[in-house]
Amino acid sequence: MSVVLVDYGAGNLPSVEGALRRLGVPSRRCSTPEPLADADAVILPGVGHFSPFAAALDRRGLRQPLLDAIAREVPFLGICLGLQALWEGSEEAPMARGLGVLPGRIAALPAGVKLPHMGWNRLRQLSGRTSRLLEGVAPDAYVYFAHSFAGSADGAVAVCDYGTTFTAVFERGALFGVQFHPEKSGAVGSVVLRNFLETAR
Amino acid sequence: MSLARRIIPCLDTDGARVVKGVRFADLRDAGDPVLLAARYDREGADEVVVLDIAATRDSRPTFVNTIRRAARELSIPLTAGGGIRDLSDARAVVEAGADKVTVNTAAVRDPGLLTTLADALGAQAVVLAIDARRAGAGWEVCVRGGREPCGLDAVAWAAEGARRQAGEILLTSIDRDGTQSGFDVDLVARVADAVPVPVIASGGARTPEDFLRVFETGHADAALAASIFHDDLLAIKQLKAFLASRGVPVRAA
């Protein structure tokens, strides 16, 4: 299985690579469009600011190949900023363009709670929504978050409540995204990553 | 919803090996930081802090390599620090896989460094480490491994650090560090109530009640300890079970 980790220059790739290796799955980094063409699964990790992230996707020519992979229904997992990239844009960087797979924009978490939202918080799996990523995960499991912006809860299979209610886990067909960091979420995170890889088998 | 209160073992290293301090002096070897960090991950730690307390030019490359090895093994967040002087030092440990980096003396010398780091790495990756000791009615900030008082008031400095975009404060009581006489709960409460960012309390932990107190009365978001975990005086699993039984939100170990 060819698992491609998108390297846009500022992601925390070693952590994700380590998590995949502990699951016995090798991955390769890709900072050019070519490897995306024959990937069995694509992971788009992301940390930091939306603006350099979006700019790097364009500079490296990754935007269209990523959209093509999503259109071909190659299993795709966006992590943190990689999930946020699915929307049209973000309040964090009004001029930067997201991938625009989902309508609307990423918004800042409200003032009144400590920001960044950083640490272990509970998922709230929505009743009536089945989730492939969360199979075997407690519906209110603790996972690790580190972010100040988030996407609306529309279409989420699990949300998190912190100042507002936002998407913690998104799923639609082969398209997956998590606002938390599965590579930093201990045993629960490993299960989520394993479940994602299962969808690519 | 409130975040889980975090339990954080801290590994003081000379770059390559774990040492530990009693009041920042009298160091002794306690093993491989990567093995220890992985053990704490399995035992339910919420995060691991690895510090280079030698922080010399010679220890630096070794330390970055230690961080790289630790990051590969850990499934929880990793914070690296000790002797971080500038953006390039910080970038080196972040690129090696650290999620956050602590700055201490260098931020006191140049507070603008906090903003520089936050702009480059994100505020969530920048931890302002403050070593404080009681001085009169307040607490004074000390630098250079806690040895040198620098005249700053700890509460004011924490607030300024947060304004300058430190995403978190790691607050160590020099008076309590290594004494196992309990956290300086007054200090922690003063700082935690004064800043809009999470505060990690450090220095003096011994009993589960110490942790309960620093969370309930000190309003700490996280608590850090070293020797009591290294010496098996307190197991993280039991500590978390105790805290949960007293109504503190913790991630089950």
mmCIF file of C-alpha atoms in Angstrom, chain A residues 101-191:
data_model
loop_
_atom_site.group_PDB
_atom_site.id
_atom_site.type_symbol
_atom_site.label_atom_id
_atom_site.label_comp_id
_atom_site.label_asym_id
_atom_site.label_seq_id
_atom_site.Cartn_x
_atom_site.Cartn_y
_atom_site.Cartn_z
ATOM 1 C CA VAL A 101 -14.315 20.886 -1.228
ATOM 2 C CA LEU A 102 -16.655 21.994 1.566
ATOM 3 C CA PRO A 103 -18.712 25.191 1.453
ATOM 4 C CA GLY A 104 -17.990 28.024 3.843
ATOM 5 C CA ARG A 105 -15.021 29.241 5.768
ATOM 6 C CA ILE A 106 -13.041 28.343 8.851
ATOM 7 C CA ALA A 107 -13.802 30.639 11.790
ATOM 8 C CA ALA A 108 -11.872 31.672 14.884
ATOM 9 C CA LEU A 109 -12.864 29.951 18.117
ATOM 10 C CA PRO A 110 -14.669 32.552 20.250
ATOM 11 C CA ALA A 111 -12.976 34.686 22.864
ATOM 12 C CA GLY A 112 -13.873 33.700 26.406
ATOM 13 C CA VAL A 113 -12.089 30.368 26.358
ATOM 14 C CA LYS A 114 -8.334 29.953 26.611
ATOM 15 C CA LEU A 115 -6.766 29.997 23.155
ATOM 16 C CA PRO A 116 -5.157 28.225 21.436
ATOM 17 C CA HIS A 117 -7.454 25.299 22.223
ATOM 18 C CA MET A 118 -4.598 23.097 23.218
ATOM 19 C CA GLY A 119 -4.740 19.858 25.086
ATOM 20 C CA TRP A 120 -6.917 16.820 25.619
ATOM 21 C CA ASN A 121 -10.613 17.363 25.061
ATOM 22 C CA ARG A 122 -13.546 15.039 24.561
ATOM 23 C CA LEU A 123 -15.052 14.080 21.246
ATOM 24 C CA ARG A 124 -18.824 14.102 21.088
ATOM 25 C CA GLN A 125 -19.816 11.517 18.513
ATOM 26 C CA LEU A 126 -23.171 12.508 17.040
ATOM 27 C CA SER A 127 -25.918 9.960 17.443
ATOM 28 C CA GLY A 128 -27.245 8.444 14.264
ATOM 29 C CA ARG A 129 -24.023 9.124 12.337
ATOM 30 C CA THR A 130 -21.932 6.091 11.657
ATOM 31 C CA SER A 131 -18.233 6.670 11.544
ATOM 32 C CA ARG A 132 -15.593 4.474 10.005
ATOM 33 C CA LEU A 133 -12.784 6.455 11.600
ATOM 34 C CA LEU A 134 -14.253 6.122 15.079
ATOM 35 C CA GLU A 135 -14.978 2.410 15.002
ATOM 36 C CA GLY A 136 -13.847 1.015 18.349
ATOM 37 C CA VAL A 137 -13.417 4.493 19.845
ATOM 38 C CA ALA A 138 -15.509 5.570 22.847
ATOM 39 C CA PRO A 139 -18.041 8.218 21.745
ATOM 40 C CA ASP A 140 -16.622 10.677 24.276
ATOM 41 C CA ALA A 141 -12.945 9.737 24.030
ATOM 42 C CA TYR A 142 -10.256 12.264 24.877
ATOM 43 C CA VAL A 143 -8.084 13.328 21.930
ATOM 44 C CA TYR A 144 -5.376 15.942 21.541
ATOM 45 C CA PHE A 145 -6.161 19.333 19.984
ATOM 46 C CA ALA A 146 -3.899 22.296 19.162
ATOM 47 C CA HIS A 147 -5.679 25.023 17.178
ATOM 48 C CA SER A 148 -7.431 28.391 17.367
ATOM 49 C CA PHE A 149 -9.645 28.104 14.281
ATOM 50 C CA ALA A 150 -12.193 25.465 13.308
ATOM 51 C CA GLY A 151 -14.826 24.448 10.775
ATOM 52 C CA SER A 152 -18.582 24.483 11.334
ATOM 53 C CA ALA A 153 -20.185 21.325 12.646
ATOM 54 C CA ASP A 154 -22.256 20.770 9.480
ATOM 55 C CA GLY A 155 -21.624 17.293 8.186
ATOM 56 C CA ALA A 156 -19.508 16.274 11.173
ATOM 57 C CA VAL A 157 -19.698 12.745 12.547
ATOM 58 C CA ALA A 158 -18.159 13.962 15.800
ATOM 59 C CA VAL A 159 -17.842 17.421 17.228
ATOM 60 C CA CYS A 160 -15.966 19.035 20.071
ATOM 61 C CA ASP A 161 -17.435 21.666 22.376
ATOM 62 C CA TYR A 162 -15.006 24.399 23.296
ATOM 63 C CA GLY A 163 -16.425 27.906 23.315
ATOM 64 C CA THR A 164 -18.504 26.754 20.375
ATOM 65 C CA THR A 165 -19.311 23.451 18.700
ATOM 66 C CA PHE A 166 -17.035 22.594 15.797
ATOM 67 C CA THR A 167 -16.162 19.676 13.528
ATOM 68 C CA ALA A 168 -13.799 17.267 15.221
ATOM 69 C CA VAL A 169 -14.268 14.410 12.730
ATOM 70 C CA PHE A 170 -15.541 14.757 9.184
ATOM 71 C CA GLU A 171 -16.380 11.891 6.854
ATOM 72 C CA ARG A 172 -17.927 11.757 3.411
ATOM 73 C CA GLY A 173 -17.218 8.708 1.316
ATOM 74 C CA ALA A 174 -13.440 8.359 1.134
ATOM 75 C CA LEU A 175 -12.892 11.899 2.373
ATOM 76 C CA PHE A 176 -11.902 12.121 6.033
ATOM 77 C CA GLY A 177 -10.664 14.876 8.268
ATOM 78 C CA VAL A 178 -9.894 15.289 11.937
ATOM 79 C CA GLN A 179 -9.352 18.554 13.784
ATOM 80 C CA PHE A 180 -7.412 16.780 16.519
ATOM 81 C CA HIS A 181 -4.009 15.154 16.133
ATOM 82 C CA PRO A 182 -4.383 11.362 15.943
ATOM 83 C CA GLU A 183 -0.593 11.058 15.869
ATOM 84 C CA LYS A 184 -0.556 12.704 19.322
ATOM 85 C CA SER A 185 -3.697 11.147 20.771
ATOM 86 C CA GLY A 186 -2.230 8.029 22.320
ATOM 87 C CA ALA A 187 -4.026 4.711 21.849
ATOM 88 C CA VAL A 188 -7.225 6.378 20.603
ATOM 89 C CA GLY A 189 -5.263 8.165 17.887
ATOM 90 C CA SER A 190 -3.690 4.894 16.765
ATOM 91 C CA VAL A 191 -7.141 3.344 16.365
#
